[in-house]
Coordinates of C-alpha atoms and ligand atoms in Angstrom, one line a residue:
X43 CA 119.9 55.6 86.5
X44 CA 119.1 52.5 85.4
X45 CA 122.2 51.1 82.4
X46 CA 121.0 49.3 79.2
X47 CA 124.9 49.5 78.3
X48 CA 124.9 45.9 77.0
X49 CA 122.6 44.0 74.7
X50 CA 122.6 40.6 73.7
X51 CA 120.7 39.9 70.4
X52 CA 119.6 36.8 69.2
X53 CA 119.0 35.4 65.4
X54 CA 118.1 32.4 64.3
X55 CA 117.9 32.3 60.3
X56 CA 115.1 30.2 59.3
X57 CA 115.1 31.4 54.9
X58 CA 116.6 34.2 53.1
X59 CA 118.5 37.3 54.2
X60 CA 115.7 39.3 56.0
X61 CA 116.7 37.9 60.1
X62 CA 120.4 38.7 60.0
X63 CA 119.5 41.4 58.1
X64 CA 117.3 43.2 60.7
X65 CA 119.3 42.0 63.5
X66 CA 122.6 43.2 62.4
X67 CA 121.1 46.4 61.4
X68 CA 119.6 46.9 64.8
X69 CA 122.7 45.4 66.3
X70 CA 124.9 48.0 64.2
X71 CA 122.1 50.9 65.1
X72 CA 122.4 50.1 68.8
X73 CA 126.2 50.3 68.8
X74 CA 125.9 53.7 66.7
X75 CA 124.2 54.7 70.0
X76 CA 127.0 53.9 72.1
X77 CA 125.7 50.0 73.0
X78 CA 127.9 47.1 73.3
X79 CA 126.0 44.6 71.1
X80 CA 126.5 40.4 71.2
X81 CA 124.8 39.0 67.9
X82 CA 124.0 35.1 68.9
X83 CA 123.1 33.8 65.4
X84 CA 123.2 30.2 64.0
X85 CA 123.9 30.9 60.5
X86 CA 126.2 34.2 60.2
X87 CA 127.2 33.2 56.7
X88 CA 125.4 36.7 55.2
X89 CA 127.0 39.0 56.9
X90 CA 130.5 38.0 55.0
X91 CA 128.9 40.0 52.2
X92 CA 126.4 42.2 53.8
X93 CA 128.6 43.5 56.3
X94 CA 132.5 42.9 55.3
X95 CA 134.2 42.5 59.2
X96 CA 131.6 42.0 60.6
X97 CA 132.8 38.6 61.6
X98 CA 136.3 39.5 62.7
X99 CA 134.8 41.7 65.0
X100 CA 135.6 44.9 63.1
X101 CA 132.7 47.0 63.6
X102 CA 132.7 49.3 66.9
X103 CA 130.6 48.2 69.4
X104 CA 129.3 44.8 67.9
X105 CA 130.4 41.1 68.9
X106 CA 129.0 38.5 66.4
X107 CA 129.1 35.1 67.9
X108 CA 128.0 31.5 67.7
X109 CA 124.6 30.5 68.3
X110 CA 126.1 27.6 69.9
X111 CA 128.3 29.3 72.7
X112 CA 125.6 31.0 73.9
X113 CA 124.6 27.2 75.8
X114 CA 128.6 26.9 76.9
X115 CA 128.6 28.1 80.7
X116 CA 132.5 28.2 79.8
X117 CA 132.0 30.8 77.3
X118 CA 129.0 32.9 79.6
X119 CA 131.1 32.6 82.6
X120 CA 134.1 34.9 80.9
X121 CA 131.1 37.5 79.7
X122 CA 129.7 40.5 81.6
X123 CA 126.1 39.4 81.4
X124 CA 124.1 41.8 79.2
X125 CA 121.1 44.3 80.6
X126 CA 118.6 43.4 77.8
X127 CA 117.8 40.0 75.8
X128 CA 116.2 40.6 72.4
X129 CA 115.1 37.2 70.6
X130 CA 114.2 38.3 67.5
X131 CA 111.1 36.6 65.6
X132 CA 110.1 34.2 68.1
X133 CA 113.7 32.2 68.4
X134 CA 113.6 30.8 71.8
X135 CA 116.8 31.7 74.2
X136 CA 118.7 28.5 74.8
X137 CA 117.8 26.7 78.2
X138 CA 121.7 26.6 78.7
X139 CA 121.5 30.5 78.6
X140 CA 118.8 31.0 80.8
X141 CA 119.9 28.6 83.3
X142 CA 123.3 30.1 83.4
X143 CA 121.7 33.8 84.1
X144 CA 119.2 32.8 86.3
X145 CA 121.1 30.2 88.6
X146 CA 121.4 32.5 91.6
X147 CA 118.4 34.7 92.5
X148 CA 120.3 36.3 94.5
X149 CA 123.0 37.7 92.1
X150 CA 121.0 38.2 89.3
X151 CA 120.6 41.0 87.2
X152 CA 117.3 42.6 86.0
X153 CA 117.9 42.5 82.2
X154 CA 115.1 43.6 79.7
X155 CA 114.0 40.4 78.0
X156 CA 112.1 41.6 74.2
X157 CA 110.8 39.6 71.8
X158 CA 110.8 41.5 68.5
X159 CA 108.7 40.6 66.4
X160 CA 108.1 40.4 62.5
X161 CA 107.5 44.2 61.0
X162 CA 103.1 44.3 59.9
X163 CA 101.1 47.3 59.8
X164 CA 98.1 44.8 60.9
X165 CA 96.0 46.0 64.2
X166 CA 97.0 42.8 66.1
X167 CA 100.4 44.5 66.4
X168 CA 99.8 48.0 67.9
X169 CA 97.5 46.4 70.0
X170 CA 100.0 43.4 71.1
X171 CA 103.0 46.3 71.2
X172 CA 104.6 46.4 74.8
X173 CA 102.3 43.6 76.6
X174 CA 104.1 41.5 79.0
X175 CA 104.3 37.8 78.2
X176 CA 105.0 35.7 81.6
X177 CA 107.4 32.6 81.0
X178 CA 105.3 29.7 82.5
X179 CA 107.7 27.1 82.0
X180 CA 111.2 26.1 81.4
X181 CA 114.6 28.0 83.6
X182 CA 113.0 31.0 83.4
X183 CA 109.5 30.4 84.5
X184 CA 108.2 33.5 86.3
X185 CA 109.9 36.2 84.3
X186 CA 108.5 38.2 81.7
X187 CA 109.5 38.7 78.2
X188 CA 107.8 42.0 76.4
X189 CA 106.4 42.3 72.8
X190 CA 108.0 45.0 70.5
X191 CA 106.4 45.1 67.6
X192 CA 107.7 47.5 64.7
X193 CA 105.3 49.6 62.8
X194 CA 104.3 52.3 60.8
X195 CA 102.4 54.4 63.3
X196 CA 103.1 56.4 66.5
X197 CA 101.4 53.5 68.5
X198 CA 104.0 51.0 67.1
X199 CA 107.3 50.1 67.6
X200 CA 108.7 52.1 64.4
X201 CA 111.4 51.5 61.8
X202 CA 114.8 51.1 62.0
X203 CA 116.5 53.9 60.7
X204 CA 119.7 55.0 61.6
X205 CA 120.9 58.5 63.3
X206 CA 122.9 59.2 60.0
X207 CA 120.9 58.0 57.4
X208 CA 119.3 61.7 56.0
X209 CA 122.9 63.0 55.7
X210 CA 124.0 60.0 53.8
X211 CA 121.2 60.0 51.3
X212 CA 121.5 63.9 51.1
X213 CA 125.0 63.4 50.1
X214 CA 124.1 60.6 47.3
X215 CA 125.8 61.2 44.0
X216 CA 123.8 58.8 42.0
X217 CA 125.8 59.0 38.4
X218 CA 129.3 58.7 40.7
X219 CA 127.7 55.7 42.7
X220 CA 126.7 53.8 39.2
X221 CA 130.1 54.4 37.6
X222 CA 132.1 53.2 40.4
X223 CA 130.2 49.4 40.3
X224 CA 130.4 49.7 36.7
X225 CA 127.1 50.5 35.4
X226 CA 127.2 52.0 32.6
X227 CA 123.8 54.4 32.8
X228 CA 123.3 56.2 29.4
X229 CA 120.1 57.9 31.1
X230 CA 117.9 55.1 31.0
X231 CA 115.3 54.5 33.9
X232 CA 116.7 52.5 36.4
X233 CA 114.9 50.1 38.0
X234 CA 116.4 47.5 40.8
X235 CA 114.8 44.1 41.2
X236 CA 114.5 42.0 44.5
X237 CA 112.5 39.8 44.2
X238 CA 111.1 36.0 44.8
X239 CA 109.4 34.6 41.9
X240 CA 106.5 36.7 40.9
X241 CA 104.1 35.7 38.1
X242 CA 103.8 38.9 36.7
X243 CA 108.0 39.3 36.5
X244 CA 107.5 38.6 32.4
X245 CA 104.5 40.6 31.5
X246 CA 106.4 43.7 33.5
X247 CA 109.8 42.8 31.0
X248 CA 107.3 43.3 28.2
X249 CA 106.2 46.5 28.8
X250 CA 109.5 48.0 29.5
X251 CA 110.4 46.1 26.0
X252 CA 107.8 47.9 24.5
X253 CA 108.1 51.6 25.9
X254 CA 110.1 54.4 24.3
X255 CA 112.3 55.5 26.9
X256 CA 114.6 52.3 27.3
X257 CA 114.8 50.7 31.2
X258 CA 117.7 49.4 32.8
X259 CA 117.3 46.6 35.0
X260 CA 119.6 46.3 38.2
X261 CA 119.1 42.4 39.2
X262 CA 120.3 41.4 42.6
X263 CA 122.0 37.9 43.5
X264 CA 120.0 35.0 44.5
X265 CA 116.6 34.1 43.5
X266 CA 115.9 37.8 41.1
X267 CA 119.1 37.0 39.1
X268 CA 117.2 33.2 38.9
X269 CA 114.2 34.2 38.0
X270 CA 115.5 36.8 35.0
X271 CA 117.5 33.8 33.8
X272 CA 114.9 31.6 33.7
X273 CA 113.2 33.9 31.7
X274 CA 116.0 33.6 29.1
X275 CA 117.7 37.5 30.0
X276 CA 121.5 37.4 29.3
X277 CA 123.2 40.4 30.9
X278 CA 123.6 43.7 28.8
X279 CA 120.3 42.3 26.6
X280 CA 116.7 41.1 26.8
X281 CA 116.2 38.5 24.7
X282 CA 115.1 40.6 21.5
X283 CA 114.8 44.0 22.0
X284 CA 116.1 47.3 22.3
X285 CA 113.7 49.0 24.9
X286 CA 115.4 47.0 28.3
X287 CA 119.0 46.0 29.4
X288 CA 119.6 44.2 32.2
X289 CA 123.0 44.2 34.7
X290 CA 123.3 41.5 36.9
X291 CA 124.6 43.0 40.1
X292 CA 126.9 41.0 42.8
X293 CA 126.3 41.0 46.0
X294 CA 125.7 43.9 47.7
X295 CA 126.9 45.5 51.3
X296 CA 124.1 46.8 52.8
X297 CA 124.9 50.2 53.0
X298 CA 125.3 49.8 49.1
X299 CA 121.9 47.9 49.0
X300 CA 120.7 51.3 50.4
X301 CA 123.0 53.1 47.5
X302 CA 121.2 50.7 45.2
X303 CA 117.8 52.1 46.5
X304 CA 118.4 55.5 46.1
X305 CA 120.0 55.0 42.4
X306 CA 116.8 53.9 40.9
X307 CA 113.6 55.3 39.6
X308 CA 111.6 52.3 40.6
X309 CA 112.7 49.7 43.6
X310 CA 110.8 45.8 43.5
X311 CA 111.7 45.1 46.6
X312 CA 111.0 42.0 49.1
X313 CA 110.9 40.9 52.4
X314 CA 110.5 43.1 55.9
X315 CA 114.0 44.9 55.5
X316 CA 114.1 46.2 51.7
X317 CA 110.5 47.7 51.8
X318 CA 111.5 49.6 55.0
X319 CA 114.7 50.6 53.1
X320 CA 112.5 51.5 49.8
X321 CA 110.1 53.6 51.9
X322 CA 113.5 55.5 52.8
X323 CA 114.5 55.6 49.3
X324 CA 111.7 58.0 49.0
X325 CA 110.8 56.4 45.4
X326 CA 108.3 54.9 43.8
X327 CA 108.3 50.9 44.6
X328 CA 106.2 47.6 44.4
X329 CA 106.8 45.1 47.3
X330 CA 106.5 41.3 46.8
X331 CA 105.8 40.3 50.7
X332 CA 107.4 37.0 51.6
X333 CA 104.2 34.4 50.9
X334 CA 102.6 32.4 53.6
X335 CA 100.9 29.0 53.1
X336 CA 97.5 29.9 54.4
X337 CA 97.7 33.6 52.2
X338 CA 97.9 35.2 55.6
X339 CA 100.3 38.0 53.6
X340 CA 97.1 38.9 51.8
X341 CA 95.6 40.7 54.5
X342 CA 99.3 42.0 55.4
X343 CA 99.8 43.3 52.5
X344 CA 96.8 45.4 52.7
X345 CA 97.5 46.2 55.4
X346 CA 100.8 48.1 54.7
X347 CA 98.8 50.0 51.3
X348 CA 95.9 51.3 53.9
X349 CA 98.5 52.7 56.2
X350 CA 100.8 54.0 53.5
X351 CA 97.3 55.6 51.7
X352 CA 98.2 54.0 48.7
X353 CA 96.3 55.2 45.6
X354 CA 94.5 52.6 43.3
X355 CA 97.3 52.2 40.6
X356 CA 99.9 51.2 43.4
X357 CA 97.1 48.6 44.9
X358 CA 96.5 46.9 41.6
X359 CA 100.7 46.8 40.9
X360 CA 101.2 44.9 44.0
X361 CA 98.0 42.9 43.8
X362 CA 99.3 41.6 40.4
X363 CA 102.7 41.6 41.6
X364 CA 102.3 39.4 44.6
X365 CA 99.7 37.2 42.4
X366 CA 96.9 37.9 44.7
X367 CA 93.7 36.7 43.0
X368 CA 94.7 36.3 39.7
X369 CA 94.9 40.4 39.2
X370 CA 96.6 41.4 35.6
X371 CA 99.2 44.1 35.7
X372 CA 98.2 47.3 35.0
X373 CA 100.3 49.7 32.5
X374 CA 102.8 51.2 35.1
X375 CA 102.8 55.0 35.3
X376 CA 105.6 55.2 37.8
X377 CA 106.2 58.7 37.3
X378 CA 102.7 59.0 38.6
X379 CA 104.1 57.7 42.1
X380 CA 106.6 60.1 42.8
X381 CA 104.7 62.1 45.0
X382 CA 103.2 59.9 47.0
X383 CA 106.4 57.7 47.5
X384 CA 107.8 61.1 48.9
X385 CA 104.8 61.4 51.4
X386 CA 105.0 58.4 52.5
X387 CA 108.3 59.1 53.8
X388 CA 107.8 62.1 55.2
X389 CA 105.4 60.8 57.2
X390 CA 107.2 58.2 58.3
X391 CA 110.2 59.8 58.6
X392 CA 108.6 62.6 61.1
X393 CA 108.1 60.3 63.8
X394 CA 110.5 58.3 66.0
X395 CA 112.9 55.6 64.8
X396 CA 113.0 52.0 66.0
X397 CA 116.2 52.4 67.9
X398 CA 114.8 55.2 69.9
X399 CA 111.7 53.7 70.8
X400 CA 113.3 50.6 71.6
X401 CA 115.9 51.4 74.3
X402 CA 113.3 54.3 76.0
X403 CA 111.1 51.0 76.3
X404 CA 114.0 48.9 77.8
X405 CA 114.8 52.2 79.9
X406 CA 111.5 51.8 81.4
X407 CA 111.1 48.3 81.9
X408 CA 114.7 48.5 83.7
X409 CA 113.9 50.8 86.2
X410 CA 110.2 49.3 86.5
X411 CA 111.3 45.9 87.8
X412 CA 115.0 47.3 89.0
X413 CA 117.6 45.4 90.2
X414 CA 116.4 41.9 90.9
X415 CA 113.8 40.0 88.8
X416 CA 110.4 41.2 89.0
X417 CA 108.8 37.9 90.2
X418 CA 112.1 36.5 91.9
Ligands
TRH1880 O1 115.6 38.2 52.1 P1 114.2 38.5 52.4 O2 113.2 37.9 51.5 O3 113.9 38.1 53.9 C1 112.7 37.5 54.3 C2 111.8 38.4 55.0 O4 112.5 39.2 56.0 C3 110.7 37.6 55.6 O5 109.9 38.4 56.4 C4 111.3 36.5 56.5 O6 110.3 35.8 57.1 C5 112.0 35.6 55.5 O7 113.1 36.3 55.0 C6 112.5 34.4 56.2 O8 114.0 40.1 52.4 P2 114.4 41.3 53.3 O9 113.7 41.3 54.6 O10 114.3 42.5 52.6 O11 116.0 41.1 53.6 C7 117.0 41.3 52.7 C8 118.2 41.8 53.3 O12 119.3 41.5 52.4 C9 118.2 43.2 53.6 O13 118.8 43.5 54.8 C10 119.1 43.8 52.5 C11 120.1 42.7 52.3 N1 120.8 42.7 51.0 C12 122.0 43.2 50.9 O14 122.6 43.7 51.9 N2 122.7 43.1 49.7 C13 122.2 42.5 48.6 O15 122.8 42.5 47.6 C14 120.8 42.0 48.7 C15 120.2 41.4 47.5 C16 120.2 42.1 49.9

């Protein structure tokens, strides 16, 4: 039996919270699982709030550490070396790394080398899931990384999701939750906001200003609590009417991001990590996919409604939403969505988790190319 005890995860943050996020939710997942986790990351500043102790060490199973150590033969030289390398999102390994692991042929371990890559329901990725990719140059020319790509389909590499996360939702008192950070809910639909800076972010307001049943808006920190201040949105107000209220929230842990999720009748979330989390949520949400320059997240985006069967009134939301083509929002009917936001997790739900389909993939890479290097 081959071991894939030890993993050694690497993160390089290039914008926002979505890398860390990810890796430290795989790094956590893995160590649920009964790995021993090193998270090499240049910018662990997140995790302070995301994951309190994360930092001191304080969660079972999971070392985070200095991007920069990971080049200090020092530092590698007092480590057990780790059976599987995951650089996540196309972060190079450090040449310092490499050479260290692979300066003695003969002594050198096999370890699983993965490059996880961004989460797209786009063919490229079912089709590019689990190919070898030969390193042609640099310390380790002549090993082989693998692509993992997540997904939504059995083809793919999945979704994180973690052993415990059903009983934790099925034991969700959302009125308890809401009091205890000080929300005070008076019935109201709750709807969080996560958001970048969408277009259609005032013409949404409106309607909610304008409906009968009053909205309560749960802002997150960062650029959503920006953008509804920019808009002129004190807390406990809009500007001059009775139909919405908004709380500005703190930061959030990520379990209680999750908490967050399952509180609200409507979830505009962003980013790779909080639509995967929303689909979890089981409710009715719009996602505002992190824009690329050349509109590349158009096709994405599409993408993720065919595979999720979408119906029409949940493409035109997140076409106005993500300001594709000018499209106008639409009257939201979000009750409408219920139904299919459920389906859409069962589904999903039915089929294997990220973490599962990620260390049977290491398992069999491990015992493919056993105990030396394949090409060494
Ligand atoms: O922050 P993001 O916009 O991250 C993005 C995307 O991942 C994108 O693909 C990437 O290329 C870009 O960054 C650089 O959205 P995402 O992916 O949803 O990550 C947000 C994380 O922050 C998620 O793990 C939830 C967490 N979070 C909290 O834990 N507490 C909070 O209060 C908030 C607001 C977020």
């Amino acid at each position: 039996m081959v071991s894939d005890k030890r993993w050694d995860i690497f993160c390089q943050v290039i914008d926002n919270y979505g890398d860390i996020g990810i890796c430290w939710r795989l790094a956590a997942d893995l160590a649920d699982r009964g790995r021993e986790v090193r998270l090499w990351v240049d910018d662990p500043s997140a995790l302070q709030w995301m994951a309190p102790g994360a930092l001191q060490g304080q969660r079972r199973g999971v070392s985070v550490r200095p991007w920069q150590q990971a080049g200090d033969p020092a530092v590698l030289a007092a480590l057990e070396p780790a059976d599987t390398w995951v650089e996540a999102f196309g972060c190079e390994l450090p040449d310092a790394f490499l050479a260290h692991h692979l300066r003695d042929d003969a002594n050198a371990l096999a370890p699983a080398w993965i490059n996880l890559e961004y989460l797209t329901a786009e063919s490229y990725a079912e089709r590019a899931h689990r190919l070898p990719s030969p390193v042609m140059q640099g310390p380790a020319q002549g090993c082989t990384k693998h692509f993992f790509y997540p997904g939504f389909t059995p083809a793919s590499g999945g979704l994180l999701r973690e052993p415990d996360l059903g009983q934790r939702q099925a034991g969700f008192d959302r009125a308890h939750w809401l009091a205890d950070k000080g929300i005070a809910w008076h019935g109201e639909q709750l709807v969080s906001l996560f958001c970048y800076e969408p277009a259609a972010l005032a013409g949404l307001l409106a309607q909610w200003q304008a409906q009968e049943r009053p909205t309560r808006l749960l802002v997150t920190s960062g650029r959503a609590a920006a953008a509804i201040r920019a808009l002129g949105l004190m807390p406990g107000d809009g500007p001059d009417s009775h139909g919405l209220v908004v709380d500005f929230l703190p930061t959030l842990t990520q379990p209680d991001f999750d908490h967050l999720l399952w509180a609200c009748d409507l979830n505009l979330v962003r980013g790779e990590d909080s639509v995967v989390r929303a689909l979890w949520a089981g409710k009715p949400f719009i996602w505002q996919i992190y824009p690329q320059h050349d509109d590349a997240h158009h096709a994405k985006l599409n993408a993720f409604l065919d595979v999720l069967d979408a119906p029409a009134s949940v493409r035109s939301a997140h076409a106005a939403w993500n300001g594709i083509d000018g499209a106008a929002l639409p009257l939201l009917d979000v009750a409408a969505w219920a139904l299919w936001a459920m389906q859409a997790r069962q589904r999903l739900w039915e089929q294997p988790d990220l973490g599962t389909r990620l260390t049977e993939f290491v398992g069999s890479i491990r015992s493919r190319i056993g105990p030396t290097y394949e090409s060494r």
